[in-house]
Amino acid sequence: MMATDAVGGSQIDVQSLVSQLVTAERARPEALLASEAGRVTTQISGLGQLMGALTTFRSALSSLNTLEVFSTRSAVSSQDSLLGASASGKAVPGTYDIEILQLAQAQQISSGVFAEGAAGLVGTGTLTLSLGERSFEVEITAAGSSLGDIRDAINSAAGNVGVRATLVQGGDGSRLVLSSAATGAANTITVTQSGGDGGLAPLEYSDSSPGGYALVKAAQDAIVNIANAQTTSADNTIANAIDGVTLTLKQPTSEEGGPVTLTIDYDQTAVTARIKSFVNAYNALVSQVTTLRSYDTATATAGPMLGDSLLNSIEAELRRSLSAVVPGQAPEFATLAAVGITTQANGTLGVDEAKLQKALSGNFEAVGKLFGSQDGIGARLFAQVDTRLKSDGALETRGKNLVDQQRAITRRKEDLDARMLVIQQAYLRQFTRLDILLSQLQVTSSYLSQQIESLGNLNKASS
């Protein structure tokens, strides 16, 4: 505070003084709220990291938690250029010699030549085209009676059952080529005409009466011999000629090349990849858990879930399941360790590849039961993790509680801001009144000083 002359008034910086007082008053509660907010945010982040790792682990388990996922089979053809194949879980491992006598083929026919080409007029009437037992009609009017118009009318017909028309140009004119969209001996093309001026007669065709058409490709079924059994198919994909196997025929076999050898086996490669994915996901989960419950003595920094009972219970539950014995299994297939998957000193899992492959080769079904049976390790772990991650589970409940705490802290911050505003206004009123009072005192003091000085001057003058 500093005195001034009569016209200057008080020099108290009211705004600065009030600001400093309010800042000092709010410092402690604001620091407490910031500390609580930081703690809750850290816990939410840690919980999110844990739930993310558990979700990834559950995804890896979903490919090992039922016996059905162990039903994958591999189908290997000795000549991929001739035969492709896929196998379902119903396929029984075995080797089959397959002869492909002929491929399924779609019929194609070519009409006689029309010397005037696409623009040449053919005739009017109704064309009825059939593909096997299905047929459709095309009305040809005088305005659309050229060869090109007839091609377009066939292709755009609403009821077209799979007959495709095109024109092939030659030195002597154009030909109408009709192709079946479907392979198989039953899918033969028939063309009849009726009504009109009779000009459509050259377009009639049947197998018994081809007219002016030439047969370019015959409609035929695929024929294969498998284990002395002959199988026919309307197309080149044949399902269940061998139980659970789908064959894709590409080229006929020859006497010189011999039959194609098809080998159906358990898909050890796919299952091995799934098991490794499970191990990697578990190890990532262990790494995440280790971080969450860590403590750095050098910096005195604790992980966000250090000492958390929920984290400890999840970790203990998973470890118990990993080391459990699956009932009903032979000893060499009853535990993960028995098939080459063991727990390392740091808590992660390691895989003895040779031991795992030996187990899969020795008894593929038993390895499947170790993971995917009702009491299998994969099924048990999946159920445990899934329960933890459910919407009403402990993790979700913890998350909701933390979010509620966050909201409560936000409300307390708002309350603090409102309270500080009230205090600020009170201080402003108090110090403003004080400032006015001091200004008035300064004016009074100045006035009295002037009066005293005047009296002194009068006394000097009278003497």
Tab-separated table of C-alpha atoms in Angstrom:
chain	number	residue	atom	x	y	z
A	1	MET	CA	0.000	0.000	0.000
A	2	MET	CA	1.333	3.442	-0.928
A	3	ALA	CA	0.022	6.939	-0.052
A	4	THR	CA	-0.554	9.483	-2.819
A	5	ASP	CA	-1.561	13.151	-3.118
A	6	ALA	CA	-5.119	14.329	-2.838
A	7	VAL	CA	-5.996	13.804	-6.486
A	8	GLY	CA	-4.387	10.402	-6.931
A	9	GLY	CA	-6.352	8.223	-4.531
A	10	SER	CA	-5.225	4.802	-3.147
A	11	GLN	CA	-2.806	2.661	-5.179
A	12	ILE	CA	-3.884	-0.821	-3.991
A	13	ASP	CA	-3.873	-3.256	-6.986
A	14	VAL	CA	-7.174	-4.887	-6.030
A	15	GLN	CA	-7.394	-7.312	-8.993
A	16	SER	CA	-3.871	-8.651	-8.503
A	17	LEU	CA	-4.294	-9.000	-4.747
A	18	VAL	CA	-7.608	-10.860	-5.117
A	19	SER	CA	-6.173	-13.120	-7.805
A	20	GLN	CA	-3.258	-14.085	-5.580
A	21	LEU	CA	-5.528	-14.795	-2.606
A	22	VAL	CA	-7.911	-16.944	-4.697
A	23	THR	CA	-5.012	-18.824	-6.296
A	24	ALA	CA	-3.537	-19.600	-2.897
A	25	GLU	CA	-6.903	-20.731	-1.542
A	26	ARG	CA	-7.670	-23.069	-4.440
A	27	ALA	CA	-4.138	-24.532	-4.728
A	28	ARG	CA	-4.539	-27.372	-2.233
A	29	PRO	CA	-8.014	-28.677	-3.231
A	30	GLU	CA	-7.103	-28.317	-6.905
A	31	ALA	CA	-3.901	-30.314	-6.399
A	32	LEU	CA	-5.858	-33.048	-4.616
A	33	LEU	CA	-8.376	-33.229	-7.453
A	34	ALA	CA	-5.600	-33.326	-10.061
A	35	SER	CA	-3.922	-36.153	-8.166
A	36	GLU	CA	-7.172	-38.124	-7.979
A	37	ALA	CA	-7.921	-37.467	-11.648
A	38	GLY	CA	-4.451	-38.649	-12.659
A	39	ARG	CA	-4.799	-41.800	-10.566
A	40	VAL	CA	-8.193	-42.656	-12.089
A	41	THR	CA	-6.998	-41.908	-15.645
A	42	THR	CA	-3.988	-44.165	-15.115
A	43	GLN	CA	-6.218	-46.952	-13.800
A	44	ILE	CA	-8.599	-46.606	-16.751
A	45	SER	CA	-5.648	-46.771	-19.147
A	46	GLY	CA	-4.248	-49.831	-17.376
A	47	LEU	CA	-7.632	-51.546	-17.379
A	48	GLY	CA	-8.013	-50.810	-21.106
A	49	GLN	CA	-4.604	-52.322	-21.818
A	50	LEU	CA	-5.500	-55.442	-19.840
A	51	MET	CA	-8.855	-55.835	-21.597
A	52	GLY	CA	-7.178	-55.358	-24.990
A	53	ALA	CA	-4.619	-58.087	-24.269
A	54	LEU	CA	-7.339	-60.417	-22.970
A	55	THR	CA	-9.445	-59.784	-26.088
A	56	THR	CA	-6.498	-60.652	-28.342
A	57	PHE	CA	-5.877	-63.785	-26.301
A	58	ARG	CA	-9.545	-64.784	-26.552
A	59	SER	CA	-9.390	-64.395	-30.349
A	60	ALA	CA	-6.414	-66.754	-30.483
A	61	LEU	CA	-8.287	-69.234	-28.298
A	62	SER	CA	-11.357	-69.153	-30.546
A	63	SER	CA	-9.429	-71.212	-33.112
A	64	LEU	CA	-8.575	-73.885	-30.526
A	65	ASN	CA	-11.570	-74.075	-28.203
A	66	THR	CA	-13.670	-76.736	-29.952
A	67	LEU	CA	-12.980	-80.112	-31.511
A	68	GLU	CA	-14.516	-78.822	-34.719
A	69	VAL	CA	-11.573	-76.492	-35.362
A	70	PHE	CA	-9.277	-79.523	-35.300
A	71	SER	CA	-11.251	-81.146	-38.109
A	72	THR	CA	-9.358	-79.249	-40.815
A	73	ARG	CA	-7.917	-81.453	-43.511
A	74	SER	CA	-5.334	-80.829	-46.202
A	75	ALA	CA	-5.883	-82.012	-49.769
A	76	VAL	CA	-2.723	-82.283	-51.873
A	77	SER	CA	-2.837	-83.068	-55.589
A	78	SER	CA	0.197	-84.600	-57.281
A	79	GLN	CA	-0.637	-82.583	-60.424
A	80	ASP	CA	-2.151	-79.210	-59.598
A	81	SER	CA	-2.449	-78.343	-63.287
A	82	LEU	CA	-4.920	-81.223	-63.729
A	83	LEU	CA	-6.749	-81.425	-60.412
A	84	GLY	CA	-7.389	-79.183	-57.429
A	85	ALA	CA	-9.147	-80.267	-54.249
A	86	SER	CA	-10.341	-79.137	-50.815
A	87	ALA	CA	-11.426	-81.251	-47.872
A	88	SER	CA	-13.830	-80.707	-44.986
A	89	GLY	CA	-13.589	-82.204	-41.527
A	90	LYS	CA	-15.659	-85.179	-42.722
A	91	ALA	CA	-12.873	-86.317	-45.038
A	92	VAL	CA	-10.966	-89.386	-43.892
A	93	PRO	CA	-7.194	-89.257	-44.363
A	94	GLY	CA	-6.112	-91.416	-47.255
A	95	THR	CA	-4.609	-91.527	-50.764
A	96	TYR	CA	-6.670	-91.788	-53.959
A	97	ASP	CA	-5.741	-92.240	-57.623
A	98	ILE	CA	-8.040	-90.197	-59.860
A	99	GLU	CA	-8.422	-90.434	-63.646
A	100	ILE	CA	-10.079	-87.467	-65.374
A	101	LEU	CA	-11.558	-88.961	-68.546
A	102	GLN	CA	-13.227	-85.774	-69.742
A	103	LEU	CA	-14.144	-82.317	-68.526
A	104	ALA	CA	-17.654	-80.924	-68.385
A	105	GLN	CA	-18.256	-78.627	-71.339
A	106	ALA	CA	-20.829	-76.044	-72.415
A	107	GLN	CA	-22.395	-76.387	-75.851
A	108	GLN	CA	-21.591	-73.868	-78.553
A	109	ILE	CA	-23.114	-73.753	-82.053
A	110	SER	CA	-22.467	-71.518	-85.052
A	111	SER	CA	-25.150	-70.661	-87.631
A	112	GLY	CA	-24.789	-70.608	-91.368
A	113	VAL	CA	-23.301	-67.507	-92.936
A	114	PHE	CA	-25.304	-64.308	-93.421
A	115	ALA	CA	-23.609	-62.540	-96.284
A	116	GLU	CA	-24.992	-59.105	-95.473
A	117	GLY	CA	-23.502	-59.177	-91.965
A	118	ALA	CA	-24.974	-57.678	-88.798
A	119	ALA	CA	-27.105	-55.155	-90.679
A	120	GLY	CA	-28.678	-57.736	-92.973
A	121	LEU	CA	-32.397	-58.373	-92.416
A	122	VAL	CA	-33.282	-61.925	-91.367
A	123	GLY	CA	-37.031	-62.034	-90.685
A	124	THR	CA	-39.819	-61.594	-88.147
A	125	GLY	CA	-41.651	-63.905	-85.755
A	126	THR	CA	-41.015	-65.588	-82.427
A	127	LEU	CA	-37.808	-67.398	-81.514
A	128	THR	CA	-38.061	-69.967	-78.731
A	129	LEU	CA	-34.687	-70.843	-77.248
A	130	SER	CA	-34.234	-73.711	-74.805
A	131	LEU	CA	-31.362	-74.721	-72.553
A	132	GLY	CA	-32.093	-78.212	-71.378
A	133	GLU	CA	-35.647	-78.190	-70.038
A	134	ARG	CA	-35.835	-74.404	-69.593
A	135	SER	CA	-36.855	-72.054	-72.363
A	136	PHE	CA	-37.679	-68.424	-73.160
A	137	GLU	CA	-39.176	-66.526	-76.077
A	138	VAL	CA	-37.888	-63.577	-78.082
A	139	GLU	CA	-40.235	-61.491	-80.261
A	140	ILE	CA	-38.583	-60.259	-83.468
A	141	THR	CA	-40.394	-57.354	-85.119
A	142	ALA	CA	-39.768	-55.756	-88.499
A	143	ALA	CA	-38.029	-52.818	-86.822
A	144	GLY	CA	-35.563	-55.161	-85.108
A	145	SER	CA	-35.139	-57.969	-87.614
A	146	SER	CA	-31.455	-57.583	-88.551
A	147	LEU	CA	-28.934	-60.191	-87.455
A	148	GLY	CA	-27.433	-57.701	-85.001
A	149	ASP	CA	-30.889	-56.885	-83.608
A	150	ILE	CA	-31.624	-60.581	-83.092
A	151	ARG	CA	-28.324	-61.025	-81.216
A	152	ASP	CA	-29.178	-58.108	-78.938
A	153	ALA	CA	-32.747	-59.301	-78.398
A	154	ILE	CA	-31.551	-62.733	-77.268
A	155	ASN	CA	-28.981	-61.329	-74.842
A	156	SER	CA	-31.368	-58.779	-73.312
A	157	ALA	CA	-34.417	-61.032	-73.036
A	158	ALA	CA	-35.796	-60.836	-69.492
A	159	GLY	CA	-36.386	-64.582	-69.259
A	160	ASN	CA	-33.059	-65.656	-70.778
A	161	VAL	CA	-32.102	-68.941	-69.063
A	162	GLY	CA	-28.436	-68.836	-70.058
A	163	VAL	CA	-28.081	-68.669	-73.839
A	164	ARG	CA	-25.494	-66.130	-74.959
A	165	ALA	CA	-25.417	-64.793	-78.501
A	166	THR	CA	-22.594	-63.133	-80.410
A	167	LEU	CA	-21.629	-62.477	-84.026
A	168	VAL	CA	-18.428	-63.779	-85.557
A	169	GLN	CA	-17.260	-61.978	-88.666
A	170	GLY	CA	-15.655	-63.846	-91.553
A	171	GLY	CA	-14.638	-63.042	-95.104
A	172	ASP	CA	-17.919	-64.447	-96.421
A	173	GLY	CA	-20.193	-62.688	-93.891
A	174	SER	CA	-21.382	-63.062	-90.292
A	175	ARG	CA	-22.415	-66.044	-88.230
A	176	LEU	CA	-24.636	-66.111	-85.135
A	177	VAL	CA	-22.843	-68.060	-82.421
A	178	LEU	CA	-24.934	-69.346	-79.511
A	179	SER	CA	-23.207	-70.529	-76.318
A	180	SER	CA	-24.610	-72.170	-73.209
A	181	ALA	CA	-23.779	-70.497	-69.902
A	182	ALA	CA	-23.964	-73.886	-68.163
A	183	THR	CA	-21.821	-76.978	-68.681
A	184	GLY	CA	-23.222	-80.491	-68.745
A	185	ALA	CA	-24.772	-82.924	-71.219
A	186	ALA	CA	-28.288	-81.925	-70.178
A	187	ASN	CA	-27.768	-78.272	-71.066
A	188	THR	CA	-28.191	-78.509	-74.827
A	189	ILE	CA	-29.428	-75.600	-76.920
A	190	THR	CA	-32.594	-75.795	-79.014
A	191	VAL	CA	-33.946	-72.996	-81.249
A	192	THR	CA	-37.396	-73.003	-82.884
A	193	GLN	CA	-39.320	-70.243	-84.678
A	194	SER	CA	-42.972	-69.545	-85.284
A	195	GLY	CA	-45.204	-66.882	-86.843
A	196	GLY	CA	-43.908	-63.878	-88.710
A	197	ASP	CA	-42.686	-63.993	-92.278
A	198	GLY	CA	-40.763	-67.261	-91.961
A	199	GLY	CA	-37.402	-65.545	-92.359
A	200	LEU	CA	-36.218	-66.887	-89.003
A	201	ALA	CA	-36.214	-70.497	-90.223
A	202	PRO	CA	-32.397	-70.556	-90.826
A	203	LEU	CA	-31.937	-69.936	-87.090
A	204	GLU	CA	-33.703	-73.151	-85.990
A	205	TYR	CA	-31.526	-75.793	-84.338
A	206	SER	CA	-31.757	-79.070	-82.455
A	207	ASP	CA	-29.317	-81.937	-81.919
A	208	SER	CA	-31.342	-84.134	-84.241
A	209	SER	CA	-31.931	-81.391	-86.808
A	210	PRO	CA	-29.022	-78.942	-86.785
A	211	GLY	CA	-30.037	-77.175	-89.973
A	212	GLY	CA	-27.344	-74.767	-91.116
A	213	TYR	CA	-25.563	-74.752	-87.742
A	214	ALA	CA	-22.176	-76.295	-87.057
A	215	LEU	CA	-21.487	-77.866	-83.660
A	216	VAL	CA	-18.458	-76.034	-82.268
A	217	LYS	CA	-18.478	-77.629	-78.794
A	218	ALA	CA	-20.680	-80.454	-77.580
A	219	ALA	CA	-22.521	-80.303	-74.268
A	220	GLN	CA	-20.917	-82.935	-72.075
A	221	ASP	CA	-20.535	-84.045	-68.464
A	222	ALA	CA	-17.268	-84.473	-66.625
A	223	ILE	CA	-16.250	-88.093	-66.120
A	224	VAL	CA	-13.775	-89.288	-63.480
A	225	ASN	CA	-12.669	-92.681	-62.232
A	226	ILE	CA	-11.917	-92.961	-58.506
A	227	ALA	CA	-11.085	-96.297	-56.892
A	228	ASN	CA	-12.701	-98.218	-59.787
A	229	ALA	CA	-15.885	-96.137	-59.506
A	230	GLN	CA	-16.919	-93.860	-62.383
A	231	THR	CA	-18.554	-90.546	-61.492
A	232	THR	CA	-20.170	-88.012	-63.810
A	233	SER	CA	-20.905	-84.346	-63.119
A	234	ALA	CA	-22.587	-81.538	-65.035
A	235	ASP	CA	-19.744	-79.197	-64.069
A	236	ASN	CA	-16.069	-79.453	-63.255
A	237	THR	CA	-16.499	-79.063	-59.506
A	238	ILE	CA	-17.472	-82.379	-57.956
A	239	ALA	CA	-18.490	-82.559	-54.304
A	240	ASN	CA	-18.510	-85.752	-52.219
A	241	ALA	CA	-17.373	-88.174	-54.904
A	242	ILE	CA	-15.030	-88.837	-51.985
A	243	ASP	CA	-16.643	-88.183	-48.597
A	244	GLY	CA	-15.959	-84.601	-47.505
A	245	VAL	CA	-13.802	-83.785	-50.552
A	246	THR	CA	-14.517	-81.288	-53.341
A	247	LEU	CA	-12.643	-81.895	-56.600
A	248	THR	CA	-11.894	-79.175	-59.150
A	249	LEU	CA	-11.191	-80.672	-62.564
A	250	LYS	CA	-8.809	-78.660	-64.753
A	251	GLN	CA	-7.518	-80.968	-67.512
A	252	PRO	CA	-8.041	-84.606	-68.505
A	253	THR	CA	-5.371	-87.073	-67.466
A	254	SER	CA	-3.498	-89.106	-70.048
A	255	GLU	CA	-2.267	-92.665	-70.249
A	256	GLU	CA	1.302	-91.401	-70.377
A	257	GLY	CA	0.967	-89.179	-67.317
A	258	GLY	CA	-1.164	-91.649	-65.382
A	259	PRO	CA	-3.766	-90.793	-62.764
A	260	VAL	CA	-3.502	-87.888	-60.340
A	261	THR	CA	-2.707	-88.898	-56.768
A	262	LEU	CA	-4.787	-87.042	-54.193
A	263	THR	CA	-3.642	-87.188	-50.571
A	264	ILE	CA	-6.077	-86.268	-47.785
A	265	ASP	CA	-4.473	-85.752	-44.389
A	266	TYR	CA	-4.860	-83.906	-41.112
A	267	ASP	CA	-3.908	-80.286	-41.645
A	268	GLN	CA	-0.995	-80.158	-39.227
A	269	THR	CA	0.315	-76.925	-40.744
A	270	ALA	CA	-2.905	-75.022	-40.002
A	271	VAL	CA	-3.205	-76.420	-36.480
A	272	THR	CA	0.457	-75.691	-35.716
A	273	ALA	CA	-0.086	-72.081	-36.825
A	274	ARG	CA	-3.111	-71.807	-34.506
A	275	ILE	CA	-1.198	-73.228	-31.562
A	276	LYS	CA	1.672	-70.784	-32.160
A	277	SER	CA	-0.816	-67.931	-32.407
A	278	PHE	CA	-2.220	-69.009	-29.027
A	279	VAL	CA	1.289	-69.102	-27.498
A	280	ASN	CA	2.180	-65.676	-28.912
A	281	ALA	CA	-1.077	-64.143	-27.670
A	282	TYR	CA	-0.566	-65.598	-24.204
A	283	ASN	CA	3.016	-64.292	-24.097
A	284	ALA	CA	1.792	-60.829	-25.131
A	285	LEU	CA	-0.759	-61.018	-22.308
A	286	VAL	CA	1.965	-62.000	-19.815
A	287	SER	CA	4.091	-59.075	-20.987
A	288	GLN	CA	1.173	-56.696	-20.529
A	289	VAL	CA	0.364	-58.052	-17.062
A	290	THR	CA	4.029	-57.723	-16.046
A	291	THR	CA	4.001	-54.066	-17.090
A	292	LEU	CA	0.748	-53.367	-15.264
A	293	ARG	CA	2.027	-54.735	-11.955
A	294	SER	CA	5.635	-53.526	-12.293
A	295	TYR	CA	7.584	-51.277	-9.936
A	296	ASP	CA	10.666	-49.281	-10.964
A	297	THR	CA	12.832	-48.818	-7.870
A	298	ALA	CA	15.097	-46.332	-9.642
A	299	THR	CA	12.261	-43.903	-10.337
A	300	ALA	CA	9.882	-45.129	-7.612
A	301	THR	CA	7.238	-45.535	-10.347
A	302	ALA	CA	4.536	-48.185	-9.983
A	303	GLY	CA	2.516	-49.817	-12.726
A	304	PRO	CA	-1.149	-48.792	-12.883
A	305	MET	CA	-2.368	-52.102	-11.405
A	306	LEU	CA	0.393	-52.919	-8.916
A	307	GLY	CA	-1.095	-55.052	-6.134
A	308	ASP	CA	-4.520	-55.092	-7.824
A	309	SER	CA	-6.486	-58.112	-6.594
A	310	LEU	CA	-8.449	-58.418	-9.848
A	311	LEU	CA	-5.270	-58.578	-11.927
A	312	ASN	CA	-3.737	-61.104	-9.529
A	313	SER	CA	-6.807	-63.356	-9.651
A	314	ILE	CA	-6.886	-63.325	-13.475
A	315	GLU	CA	-3.204	-64.187	-13.662
A	316	ALA	CA	-3.514	-67.018	-11.121
A	317	GLU	CA	-6.592	-68.441	-12.864
A	318	LEU	CA	-4.877	-68.567	-16.251
A	319	ARG	CA	-1.762	-70.218	-14.827
A	320	ARG	CA	-3.841	-72.924	-13.141
A	321	SER	CA	-5.630	-73.715	-16.397
A	322	LEU	CA	-2.397	-73.846	-18.388
A	323	SER	CA	-0.888	-76.421	-16.057
A	324	ALA	CA	-4.070	-78.453	-15.586
A	325	VAL	CA	-4.408	-82.105	-16.592
A	326	VAL	CA	-7.183	-82.783	-19.117
A	327	PRO	CA	-9.247	-85.761	-17.876
A	328	GLY	CA	-9.711	-88.790	-20.101
A	329	GLN	CA	-6.460	-88.254	-21.997
A	330	ALA	CA	-3.483	-90.589	-22.168
A	331	PRO	CA	-0.569	-89.158	-20.118
A	332	GLU	CA	1.391	-88.211	-23.243
A	333	PHE	CA	-1.524	-86.004	-24.377
A	334	ALA	CA	-2.934	-84.832	-21.025
A	335	THR	CA	-0.995	-81.583	-20.506
A	336	LEU	CA	0.514	-78.809	-22.597
A	337	ALA	CA	3.980	-79.786	-21.401
A	338	ALA	CA	3.423	-83.315	-22.688
A	339	VAL	CA	3.097	-82.001	-26.265
A	340	GLY	CA	5.989	-79.550	-26.024
A	341	ILE	CA	4.418	-76.353	-24.662
A	342	THR	CA	6.036	-75.362	-21.367
A	343	THR	CA	6.115	-72.364	-19.025
A	344	GLN	CA	9.412	-70.468	-18.986
A	345	ALA	CA	11.067	-68.809	-15.979
A	346	ASN	CA	9.577	-65.422	-16.900
A	347	GLY	CA	6.043	-66.844	-17.074
A	348	THR	CA	5.797	-66.960	-20.866
A	349	LEU	CA	5.207	-70.128	-22.892
A	350	GLY	CA	7.813	-71.829	-25.057
A	351	VAL	CA	7.213	-74.366	-27.851
A	352	ASP	CA	9.339	-77.424	-28.539
A	353	GLU	CA	8.515	-77.660	-32.257
A	354	ALA	CA	9.843	-81.191	-32.718
A	355	LYS	CA	7.866	-82.511	-29.749
A	356	LEU	CA	4.686	-80.776	-30.914
A	357	GLN	CA	4.981	-82.177	-34.454
A	358	LYS	CA	5.627	-85.655	-33.041
A	359	ALA	CA	2.452	-85.383	-30.968
A	360	LEU	CA	0.385	-84.201	-33.943
A	361	SER	CA	1.741	-86.966	-36.150
A	362	GLY	CA	1.299	-89.587	-33.461
A	363	ASN	CA	-2.300	-88.808	-32.490
A	364	PHE	CA	-3.811	-85.753	-34.115
A	365	GLU	CA	-7.215	-86.343	-32.498
A	366	ALA	CA	-5.688	-86.543	-29.018
A	367	VAL	CA	-3.992	-83.164	-29.462
A	368	GLY	CA	-7.345	-81.810	-30.610
A	369	LYS	CA	-9.011	-83.098	-27.437
A	370	LEU	CA	-6.218	-81.611	-25.297
A	371	PHE	CA	-7.269	-78.179	-26.523
A	372	GLY	CA	-10.827	-78.417	-27.792
A	373	SER	CA	-12.710	-81.021	-25.750
A	374	GLN	CA	-15.226	-79.796	-23.176
A	375	ASP	CA	-12.560	-79.963	-20.456
A	376	GLY	CA	-9.725	-79.079	-22.834
A	377	ILE	CA	-7.276	-76.315	-22.081
A	378	GLY	CA	-8.347	-74.130	-24.996
A	379	ALA	CA	-12.029	-74.491	-24.166
A	380	ARG	CA	-11.439	-73.828	-20.456
A	381	LEU	CA	-9.258	-70.764	-21.034
A	382	PHE	CA	-11.701	-69.354	-23.584
A	383	ALA	CA	-14.602	-69.694	-21.153
A	384	GLN	CA	-12.618	-68.036	-18.351
A	385	VAL	CA	-11.448	-65.087	-20.455
A	386	ASP	CA	-14.855	-64.685	-22.073
A	387	THR	CA	-16.487	-64.522	-18.641
A	388	ARG	CA	-14.025	-61.848	-17.556
A	389	LEU	CA	-14.781	-59.786	-20.664
A	390	LYS	CA	-18.578	-60.046	-20.538
A	391	SER	CA	-20.544	-56.807	-20.236
A	392	ASP	CA	-21.516	-57.662	-16.660
A	393	GLY	CA	-18.096	-59.066	-15.747
A	394	ALA	CA	-15.640	-57.779	-13.164
A	395	LEU	CA	-13.529	-55.880	-15.702
A	396	GLU	CA	-16.490	-54.060	-17.212
A	397	THR	CA	-17.833	-53.288	-13.735
A	398	ARG	CA	-14.435	-51.922	-12.690
A	399	GLY	CA	-14.359	-49.773	-15.813
A	400	LYS	CA	-17.804	-48.335	-15.125
A	401	ASN	CA	-16.821	-47.515	-11.543
A	402	LEU	CA	-13.706	-45.706	-12.729
A	403	VAL	CA	-15.712	-43.710	-15.256
A	404	ASP	CA	-18.145	-42.792	-12.474
A	405	GLN	CA	-15.193	-41.614	-10.378
A	406	GLN	CA	-13.977	-39.524	-13.311
A	407	ARG	CA	-17.360	-37.868	-13.600
A	408	ALA	CA	-17.485	-37.221	-9.868
A	409	ILE	CA	-14.052	-35.550	-10.016
A	410	THR	CA	-15.241	-33.397	-12.908
A	411	ARG	CA	-18.277	-32.326	-10.846
A	412	ARG	CA	-16.021	-31.518	-7.870
A	413	LYS	CA	-13.818	-29.408	-10.145
A	414	GLU	CA	-16.907	-27.535	-11.311
A	415	ASP	CA	-17.989	-27.054	-7.683
A	416	LEU	CA	-14.523	-25.753	-6.789
A	417	ASP	CA	-14.625	-23.304	-9.705
A	418	ALA	CA	-18.043	-22.042	-8.564
A	419	ARG	CA	-16.887	-21.711	-4.943
A	420	MET	CA	-13.743	-19.848	-5.979
A	421	LEU	CA	-15.833	-17.475	-8.068
A	422	VAL	CA	-17.965	-16.651	-5.022
A	423	ILE	CA	-14.837	-16.106	-2.902
A	424	GLN	CA	-13.304	-13.951	-5.611
A	425	GLN	CA	-16.388	-11.737	-5.732
A	426	ALA	CA	-16.376	-11.417	-1.917
A	427	TYR	CA	-12.711	-10.415	-1.885
A	428	LEU	CA	-13.303	-7.910	-4.653
A	429	ARG	CA	-16.106	-6.239	-2.685
A	430	GLN	CA	-14.046	-6.144	0.531
A	431	PHE	CA	-10.879	-4.745	-1.017
A	432	THR	CA	-12.764	-2.317	-3.210
A	433	ARG	CA	-14.452	-0.835	-0.087
A	434	LEU	CA	-11.062	-0.720	1.659
A	435	ASP	CA	-9.535	1.006	-1.352
A	436	ILE	CA	-12.326	3.621	-1.328
A	437	LEU	CA	-11.880	4.172	2.432
A	438	LEU	CA	-8.132	4.632	2.058
A	439	SER	CA	-8.695	7.099	-0.755
A	440	GLN	CA	-11.060	9.084	1.453
A	441	LEU	CA	-8.536	9.073	4.315
A	442	GLN	CA	-5.860	10.334	1.979
A	443	VAL	CA	-8.104	13.209	0.892
A	444	THR	CA	-8.895	14.060	4.532
A	445	SER	CA	-5.212	13.896	5.462
A	446	SER	CA	-4.323	16.213	2.620
A	447	TYR	CA	-7.040	18.664	3.635
A	448	LEU	CA	-5.863	18.723	7.256
A	449	SER	CA	-2.291	19.257	6.170
A	450	GLN	CA	-3.372	22.248	4.110
A	451	GLN	CA	-5.344	23.734	7.024
A	452	ILE	CA	-2.425	23.346	9.419
A	453	GLU	CA	-0.129	24.966	6.907
A	454	SER	CA	-2.585	27.893	6.485
A	455	LEU	CA	-2.740	28.458	10.274
A	456	GLY	CA	1.048	28.497	10.407
A	457	ASN	CA	1.204	31.131	7.715
A	458	LEU	CA	-1.374	33.298	9.551
A	459	ASN	CA	0.639	33.164	12.762
A	460	LYS	CA	3.769	34.268	10.926
A	461	ALA	CA	1.931	37.173	9.343
A	462	SER	CA	0.445	38.444	12.650
A	463	SER	CA	3.825	38.484	14.335
